[in-house]
CSV table of C-alpha atoms in Angstrom, one decimal:
chain,number,residue,atom,x,y,z
A,1,MET,CA,29.0,17.4,-13.7
A,2,THR,CA,29.0,19.5,-10.6
A,3,THR,CA,29.3,17.5,-7.4
A,4,PRO,CA,26.2,18.1,-5.2
A,5,PRO,CA,26.8,19.9,-1.9
A,6,THR,CA,27.2,17.6,1.1
A,7,HIS,CA,27.3,20.1,3.9
A,8,THR,CA,25.4,23.2,5.1
A,9,GLU,CA,25.9,25.6,8.0
A,10,GLN,CA,25.5,23.8,11.3
A,11,PRO,CA,22.6,25.1,13.4
A,12,THR,CA,23.0,26.4,16.9
A,13,LEU,CA,21.5,24.0,19.4
A,14,SER,CA,22.4,23.2,23.0
A,15,ARG,CA,23.0,19.7,24.1
A,16,ARG,CA,20.0,19.9,26.4
A,17,GLN,CA,17.8,21.1,23.5
A,18,LEU,CA,19.0,18.3,21.3
A,19,LEU,CA,18.1,15.7,24.0
A,20,GLN,CA,14.7,17.3,24.6
A,21,ALA,CA,14.0,17.1,20.8
A,22,CYS,CA,15.0,13.4,20.9
A,23,LEU,CA,12.8,12.6,23.9
A,24,VAL,CA,9.7,14.2,22.6
A,25,GLY,CA,10.1,12.1,19.5
A,26,GLY,CA,8.2,14.4,17.3
A,27,GLY,CA,9.7,17.7,16.5
A,28,ILE,CA,12.4,17.4,13.9
A,29,ALA,CA,12.6,13.8,13.0
A,30,LEU,CA,8.9,13.2,12.4
A,31,SER,CA,8.5,16.4,10.4
A,32,GLY,CA,10.5,14.6,7.7
A,33,PHE,CA,14.0,15.8,8.5
A,34,SER,CA,16.6,13.5,10.0
A,35,LEU,CA,17.6,14.9,13.4
A,36,LEU,CA,21.1,13.5,13.1
A,37,HIS,CA,21.6,15.1,9.7
A,38,TRP,CA,20.1,18.4,10.9
A,39,TRP,CA,22.4,18.4,14.0
A,40,THR,CA,25.6,17.6,12.1
A,41,GLY,CA,24.8,20.0,9.2
A,42,SER,CA,25.3,17.3,6.6
A,43,ARG,CA,22.9,16.8,3.7
A,44,LEU,CA,21.7,13.5,2.2
A,45,THR,CA,22.6,13.1,-1.5
A,46,ALA,CA,21.8,10.5,-4.1
A,47,GLN,CA,22.3,9.4,-7.7
A,48,THR,CA,19.6,8.6,-10.1
A,49,PHE,CA,19.7,7.2,-13.7
A,50,ILE,CA,17.5,8.0,-16.6
A,51,GLY,CA,17.6,5.7,-19.6
A,52,GLN,CA,15.7,6.3,-22.8
A,53,ALA,CA,13.6,3.6,-24.4
A,54,GLU,CA,11.0,4.7,-27.0
A,55,THR,CA,9.2,1.3,-27.0
A,56,TYR,CA,9.0,-1.8,-24.9
A,57,ASN,CA,10.8,-3.7,-27.7
A,58,THR,CA,14.1,-2.1,-26.6
A,59,ASP,CA,16.7,-4.3,-25.0
A,60,LEU,CA,15.5,-3.3,-21.5
A,61,ALA,CA,17.8,-5.7,-19.7
A,62,LYS,CA,20.8,-4.0,-21.3
A,63,LEU,CA,19.4,-0.6,-20.4
A,64,ILE,CA,18.9,-1.6,-16.8
A,65,ARG,CA,22.4,-3.1,-16.6
A,66,GLN,CA,23.7,0.3,-17.9
A,67,GLY,CA,21.8,1.9,-15.1
A,68,PHE,CA,23.4,-0.5,-12.6
A,69,GLN,CA,26.9,0.4,-14.0
A,70,GLU,CA,26.2,4.1,-13.8
A,71,LEU,CA,25.0,3.8,-10.2
A,72,GLY,CA,27.9,1.7,-9.1
A,73,ILE,CA,26.1,-1.6,-8.7
A,74,THR,CA,28.6,-4.3,-9.4
A,75,PRO,CA,28.4,-8.1,-9.8
A,76,SER,CA,30.1,-8.5,-6.5
A,77,GLU,CA,27.3,-6.6,-4.8
A,78,ILE,CA,24.5,-8.7,-6.4
A,79,LYS,CA,26.2,-12.1,-6.5
A,80,GLY,CA,24.4,-14.6,-4.4
A,81,LYS,CA,21.6,-12.2,-3.4
A,82,ARG,CA,17.9,-13.1,-3.3
A,83,ILE,CA,16.0,-10.4,-5.1
A,84,LEU,CA,12.3,-9.5,-4.7
A,85,LEU,CA,10.8,-7.5,-7.6
A,86,LYS,CA,7.5,-5.7,-6.7
A,87,PRO,CA,5.7,-4.5,-9.9
A,88,ASN,CA,2.6,-2.3,-9.9
A,89,LEU,CA,-0.3,-4.4,-10.9
A,90,VAL,CA,-3.6,-2.6,-10.6
A,91,GLU,CA,-6.1,-3.8,-13.2
A,92,PRO,CA,-6.3,-6.9,-15.5
A,93,HIS,CA,-6.0,-5.1,-18.8
A,94,GLN,CA,-3.1,-6.3,-21.0
A,95,SER,CA,-4.0,-3.8,-23.8
A,96,LEU,CA,-3.8,-0.8,-21.4
A,97,SER,CA,-0.1,-0.5,-21.0
A,98,HIS,CA,-0.3,2.7,-19.0
A,99,ILE,CA,-1.9,1.1,-16.0
A,100,ASN,CA,0.5,-1.7,-14.9
A,101,THR,CA,4.2,-2.1,-14.9
A,102,HIS,CA,4.8,-3.6,-18.4
A,103,PRO,CA,5.7,-7.3,-18.4
A,104,LEU,CA,8.8,-6.6,-20.5
A,105,VAL,CA,10.1,-4.2,-17.9
A,106,VAL,CA,9.8,-7.0,-15.3
A,107,ARG,CA,11.5,-9.4,-17.7
A,108,GLY,CA,14.3,-6.9,-18.3
A,109,ALA,CA,14.8,-6.4,-14.5
A,110,VAL,CA,14.9,-10.2,-13.9
A,111,GLU,CA,17.5,-10.7,-16.6
A,112,ALA,CA,19.6,-7.8,-15.4
A,113,PHE,CA,19.8,-9.1,-11.8
A,114,LEU,CA,20.4,-12.7,-12.9
A,115,SER,CA,23.2,-11.5,-15.2
A,116,LEU,CA,25.0,-9.9,-12.3
A,117,GLY,CA,24.9,-13.2,-10.4
A,118,ALA,CA,21.7,-13.0,-8.2
A,119,ALA,CA,21.0,-16.3,-6.6
A,120,SER,CA,17.3,-16.0,-7.2
A,121,VAL,CA,14.6,-13.5,-8.4
A,122,VAL,CA,11.0,-13.7,-7.3
A,123,VAL,CA,8.2,-11.4,-8.5
A,124,ALA,CA,5.6,-10.6,-5.8
A,125,GLU,CA,2.6,-8.3,-5.6
A,126,GLY,CA,-0.6,-7.8,-3.7
A,127,PRO,CA,-3.0,-5.8,-5.9
A,128,GLY,CA,-5.2,-3.4,-4.1
A,129,HIS,CA,-8.3,-3.2,-6.3
A,130,ARG,CA,-8.8,-6.9,-7.2
A,131,HIS,CA,-9.2,-9.8,-4.8
A,132,ASP,CA,-8.2,-12.3,-7.6
A,133,THR,CA,-4.5,-11.7,-8.0
A,134,LEU,CA,-4.2,-14.6,-10.5
A,135,LEU,CA,-6.7,-12.8,-12.8
A,136,VAL,CA,-4.6,-9.6,-12.7
A,137,LEU,CA,-1.5,-11.6,-13.3
A,138,GLU,CA,-2.9,-13.4,-16.3
A,139,GLU,CA,-4.8,-10.6,-17.9
A,140,SER,CA,-1.9,-8.1,-17.5
A,141,GLY,CA,0.3,-10.4,-19.6
A,142,LEU,CA,2.8,-10.8,-16.8
A,143,ALA,CA,1.9,-14.5,-16.2
A,144,ASP,CA,3.0,-15.4,-19.7
A,145,VAL,CA,6.4,-13.8,-19.2
A,146,LEU,CA,6.9,-15.4,-15.8
A,147,TYR,CA,5.9,-18.8,-17.2
A,148,GLU,CA,8.2,-18.5,-20.2
A,149,ASP,CA,11.2,-17.4,-18.1
A,150,HIS,CA,10.5,-19.8,-15.2
A,151,ILE,CA,10.3,-17.0,-12.7
A,152,PRO,CA,8.3,-17.6,-9.5
A,153,PHE,CA,5.5,-15.4,-8.3
A,154,GLN,CA,4.1,-14.8,-4.8
A,155,ASP,CA,0.7,-13.4,-3.9
A,156,LEU,CA,1.4,-11.0,-1.1
A,157,ASN,CA,-2.3,-10.4,-0.3
A,158,THR,CA,-2.6,-13.9,1.1
A,159,MET,CA,0.8,-14.6,2.5
A,160,GLY,CA,1.4,-14.9,6.2
A,161,GLY,CA,2.6,-11.8,7.9
A,162,ILE,CA,5.3,-10.6,10.2
A,163,VAL,CA,4.7,-7.7,12.6
A,164,MET,CA,7.3,-4.9,12.7
A,165,PRO,CA,7.4,-1.7,14.7
A,166,ASN,CA,6.4,1.3,12.7
A,167,LEU,CA,9.6,3.2,12.2
A,168,GLY,CA,8.0,6.1,10.4
A,169,GLY,CA,5.7,7.4,13.1
A,170,GLN,CA,3.6,9.3,10.6
A,171,THR,CA,0.3,7.4,11.2
A,172,THR,CA,-1.2,6.2,14.4
A,173,LEU,CA,-0.3,2.6,13.5
A,174,ALA,CA,2.1,1.3,16.2
A,175,THR,CA,3.1,-1.7,14.0
A,176,LEU,CA,3.0,-2.7,10.4
A,177,THR,CA,2.4,-6.2,9.1
A,178,PHE,CA,4.5,-7.2,6.1
A,179,PRO,CA,4.5,-10.4,4.2
A,180,ARG,CA,7.0,-12.8,5.6
A,181,ILE,CA,8.9,-13.0,2.3
A,182,VAL,CA,10.5,-9.5,2.9
A,183,LYS,CA,12.6,-11.2,5.6
A,184,GLU,CA,13.6,-14.0,3.3
A,185,VAL,CA,15.2,-11.9,0.6
A,186,ASP,CA,18.2,-9.7,0.5
A,187,TRP,CA,17.0,-6.9,-1.8
A,188,VAL,CA,13.5,-5.5,-2.2
A,189,VAL,CA,13.1,-3.6,-5.5
A,190,SER,CA,10.2,-1.4,-6.5
A,191,LEU,CA,9.2,-1.8,-10.2
A,192,ALA,CA,6.8,1.0,-10.3
A,193,LYS,CA,4.8,2.8,-13.0
A,194,MET,CA,5.0,6.5,-13.7
A,195,LYS,CA,1.5,7.9,-13.1
A,196,THR,CA,-0.4,10.8,-11.7
A,197,HIS,CA,-2.7,10.0,-8.7
A,198,HIS,CA,-6.0,11.6,-7.7
A,199,TRP,CA,-5.2,11.5,-4.0
A,200,ALA,CA,-1.4,11.6,-3.8
A,201,GLY,CA,-0.6,13.8,-6.8
A,202,ALA,CA,1.9,11.2,-8.2
A,203,THR,CA,2.3,7.5,-7.7
A,204,LEU,CA,5.8,6.2,-8.2
A,205,SER,CA,8.3,3.9,-6.5
A,206,MET,CA,7.4,4.8,-2.9
A,207,LYS,CA,3.6,4.6,-3.3
A,208,ASN,CA,4.1,1.3,-5.1
A,209,PHE,CA,4.8,-0.4,-1.8
A,210,PHE,CA,1.1,-0.1,-0.8
A,211,GLY,CA,1.0,-3.4,-2.8
A,212,VAL,CA,3.4,-5.0,-0.4
A,213,MET,CA,0.9,-4.8,2.5
A,214,PRO,CA,-1.2,-7.9,2.6
A,215,GLY,CA,-4.9,-7.5,1.7
A,216,ASN,CA,-5.8,-10.1,4.3
A,217,TYR,CA,-4.6,-7.6,7.0
A,218,TYR,CA,-5.3,-4.3,5.4
A,219,GLY,CA,-8.3,-4.9,3.2
A,220,TRP,CA,-9.1,-3.8,-0.3
A,221,PRO,CA,-8.1,-1.4,-1.6
A,222,LYS,CA,-5.8,-1.4,1.4
A,223,ASN,CA,-8.5,0.5,3.3
A,224,VAL,CA,-6.6,0.6,6.6
A,225,LEU,CA,-3.8,2.5,5.0
A,226,HIS,CA,-6.1,4.9,3.2
A,227,GLN,CA,-7.9,5.7,6.5
A,228,ALA,CA,-4.6,6.2,8.3
A,229,GLY,CA,-3.6,8.7,5.6
A,230,ILE,CA,-2.1,8.0,2.2
A,231,PRO,CA,1.0,10.3,2.4
A,232,GLN,CA,1.6,9.2,6.0
A,233,SER,CA,1.2,5.5,5.2
A,234,ILE,CA,3.6,5.8,2.3
A,235,LEU,CA,6.2,7.3,4.6
A,236,ASP,CA,5.7,4.7,7.3
A,237,ILE,CA,5.9,1.7,4.9
A,238,ASN,CA,9.1,3.0,3.3
A,239,ALA,CA,10.8,4.0,6.6
A,240,THR,CA,10.1,0.5,8.0
A,241,LEU,CA,10.7,-1.6,4.9
A,242,LYS,CA,13.8,0.2,3.8
A,243,PRO,CA,13.7,-0.9,0.1
A,244,HIS,CA,17.0,-1.2,-1.7
A,245,PHE,CA,16.3,-0.1,-5.3
A,246,ALA,CA,13.7,1.3,-7.6
A,247,ILE,CA,13.0,1.1,-11.3
A,248,VAL,CA,10.1,3.2,-12.6
A,249,ASP,CA,8.5,2.3,-15.9
A,250,GLY,CA,7.9,5.6,-17.7
A,251,ILE,CA,8.1,4.3,-21.2
A,252,ILE,CA,4.3,4.7,-21.3
A,253,GLY,CA,3.0,6.4,-18.2
A,254,MET,CA,-0.4,7.7,-17.2
A,255,GLU,CA,-1.5,11.4,-17.0
A,256,GLY,CA,-4.8,12.9,-15.9
A,257,ASP,CA,-7.0,11.0,-13.5
A,258,GLY,CA,-4.5,8.3,-12.4
A,259,PRO,CA,-3.8,5.8,-11.2
A,260,ILE,CA,-6.5,3.9,-13.1
A,261,MET,CA,-8.8,6.3,-15.1
A,262,GLY,CA,-6.1,8.4,-16.7
A,263,THR,CA,-4.8,8.4,-20.3
A,264,PRO,CA,-1.5,7.1,-21.7
A,265,VAL,CA,1.4,9.3,-22.2
A,266,GLN,CA,4.7,8.3,-23.8
A,267,SER,CA,7.7,9.5,-21.9
A,268,GLY,CA,10.1,6.9,-23.2
A,269,VAL,CA,12.2,6.5,-20.0
A,270,LEU,CA,13.2,4.2,-17.2
A,271,VAL,CA,14.2,6.0,-14.0
A,272,MET,CA,16.2,4.1,-11.4
A,273,GLY,CA,18.3,4.5,-8.3
A,274,ARG,CA,19.1,3.3,-4.8
A,275,ASN,CA,17.2,6.1,-3.0
A,276,LEU,CA,13.5,6.1,-3.6
A,277,PRO,CA,12.7,9.7,-2.7
A,278,ALA,CA,15.4,10.8,-5.1
A,279,VAL,CA,14.0,8.6,-7.8
A,280,ASP,CA,10.5,9.8,-7.3
A,281,ALA,CA,11.6,13.5,-7.3
A,282,THR,CA,13.4,12.9,-10.6
A,283,CYS,CA,10.3,11.3,-12.0
A,284,CYS,CA,8.2,14.2,-10.9
A,285,ARG,CA,10.4,16.7,-12.7
A,286,ILE,CA,10.1,14.6,-15.9
A,287,MET,CA,6.3,14.7,-15.4
A,288,GLY,CA,6.3,18.5,-14.9
A,289,ILE,CA,5.4,18.1,-11.3
A,290,ASN,CA,7.1,20.0,-8.4
A,291,PRO,CA,8.3,17.3,-5.9
A,292,ASP,CA,8.2,19.9,-3.2
A,293,LYS,CA,4.4,20.1,-3.7
A,294,ILE,CA,3.9,16.3,-3.2
A,295,GLU,CA,3.3,15.9,0.5
A,296,TYR,CA,5.0,12.5,1.1
A,297,LEU,CA,8.1,13.7,-0.9
A,298,GLN,CA,8.3,17.0,1.0
A,299,LYS,CA,8.2,15.1,4.3
A,300,ALA,CA,10.7,12.5,3.1
A,301,ASP,CA,13.2,15.1,2.2
A,302,GLN,CA,16.4,14.8,4.2
A,303,TRP,CA,14.8,12.0,6.3
A,304,LEU,CA,14.5,9.2,3.8
A,305,GLY,CA,16.4,10.8,1.1
A,306,PRO,CA,17.0,14.0,-0.9
A,307,ILE,CA,14.5,15.5,-3.3
A,308,HIS,CA,16.2,18.8,-4.3
A,309,GLU,CA,17.8,18.8,-7.7
A,310,SER,CA,21.1,20.2,-6.3
A,311,LEU,CA,21.5,17.1,-4.1
A,312,ILE,CA,20.7,14.5,-6.8
A,313,GLU,CA,23.5,13.6,-9.1
A,314,GLN,CA,21.9,12.7,-12.5
A,315,ARG,CA,23.3,9.9,-14.5
A,316,GLY,CA,22.3,8.9,-18.0
A,317,GLU,CA,19.9,11.5,-19.6
A,318,SER,CA,19.2,14.8,-18.1
A,319,TRP,CA,15.6,15.1,-16.8
A,320,ARG,CA,15.3,18.3,-18.9
A,321,THR,CA,16.1,16.4,-22.1
A,322,VAL,CA,13.2,14.0,-21.5
A,323,HIS,CA,10.9,16.5,-19.8
A,324,ARG,CA,7.3,15.8,-20.9
A,325,PRO,CA,4.6,17.6,-18.7
A,326,PHE,CA,1.8,15.2,-17.7
A,327,ALA,CA,-1.7,16.5,-17.9
A,328,LEU,CA,-3.2,17.5,-14.5
A,329,ILE,CA,-6.8,18.0,-13.7
A,330,PRO,CA,-7.6,21.2,-11.8
A,331,GLU,CA,-10.8,19.8,-10.3
A,332,ILE,CA,-8.7,17.2,-8.5
A,333,PRO,CA,-7.5,18.8,-5.2
A,334,ALA,CA,-4.2,16.8,-5.2
A,335,HIS,CA,-3.4,18.2,-8.7
A,336,ARG,CA,-3.8,21.9,-7.7
A,337,GLY,CA,-0.6,23.9,-7.4
A,338,ILE,CA,1.8,21.0,-8.1
A,339,ARG,CA,2.9,22.0,-11.6
A,340,LEU,CA,6.7,22.6,-11.9
A,341,THR,CA,7.4,26.1,-13.1
């Protein structure tokens, strides 16, 4: 496999111009490009892994461990770590496997992390559409898996918060309030669902972190974040939280009018990686969506991570092998012009 490029030609910029750019605090960095990487001429690169799983009855723990190995995650890196898994739980419908992260994907991730020596694994979520988190947990089928496997669950909507400076600077929110548990764990992992989205174009590992923000502070369905701007809030949350890993459930995803009213589509994949923009860009390509046309990914490029194919080293399956274009709806503005050609 060709090694992705790591350097580009260094731009010409005087020291005074560089300092002025830093002081104004907007120009380059806030446009979605890391000022440091722009100045040095280096390019962010990443690795992602695509594993095939035709059904949820596949040994998903084994597949996730394979992904860990391909991505260089070793037992010594995980041993003794406290892991938080954040699934995507939207609606209480166990029979509709295209809406929520499937319980068996959660089980597989729990088993995979514990097998590498994690000290603890907790599953945590703050659903945005339902006030009754327990109802969503039970009706989605996840409660049964957690009970059988003795895995704790935390409701992030009602948990006490900690205030952190907004490191993204994309919204007008000066600070962000996260549930206190994010400071009590070592790894925060997005267990997202592969879906289209009627406002963001696609909802994947980065958008999944809307569910980290407590409903007690941000309302339902996280209205404060919607009013601040969905793409902008996605960037602020991820820049501030700095998640460690992502696993996207695309075994059965959602096309059309996602993230709730769409229809199921079988892609038969799990996509994972350390860098969330790279993971989401890879998912978009599988879905037949151009990641350059998704606003939050375009802005994240070379700030939070790479999205261009040449800078993402693909492990496991090639995205072209599992490419399955998701249906888009032309009447939805966020779906217009995003098709990968």
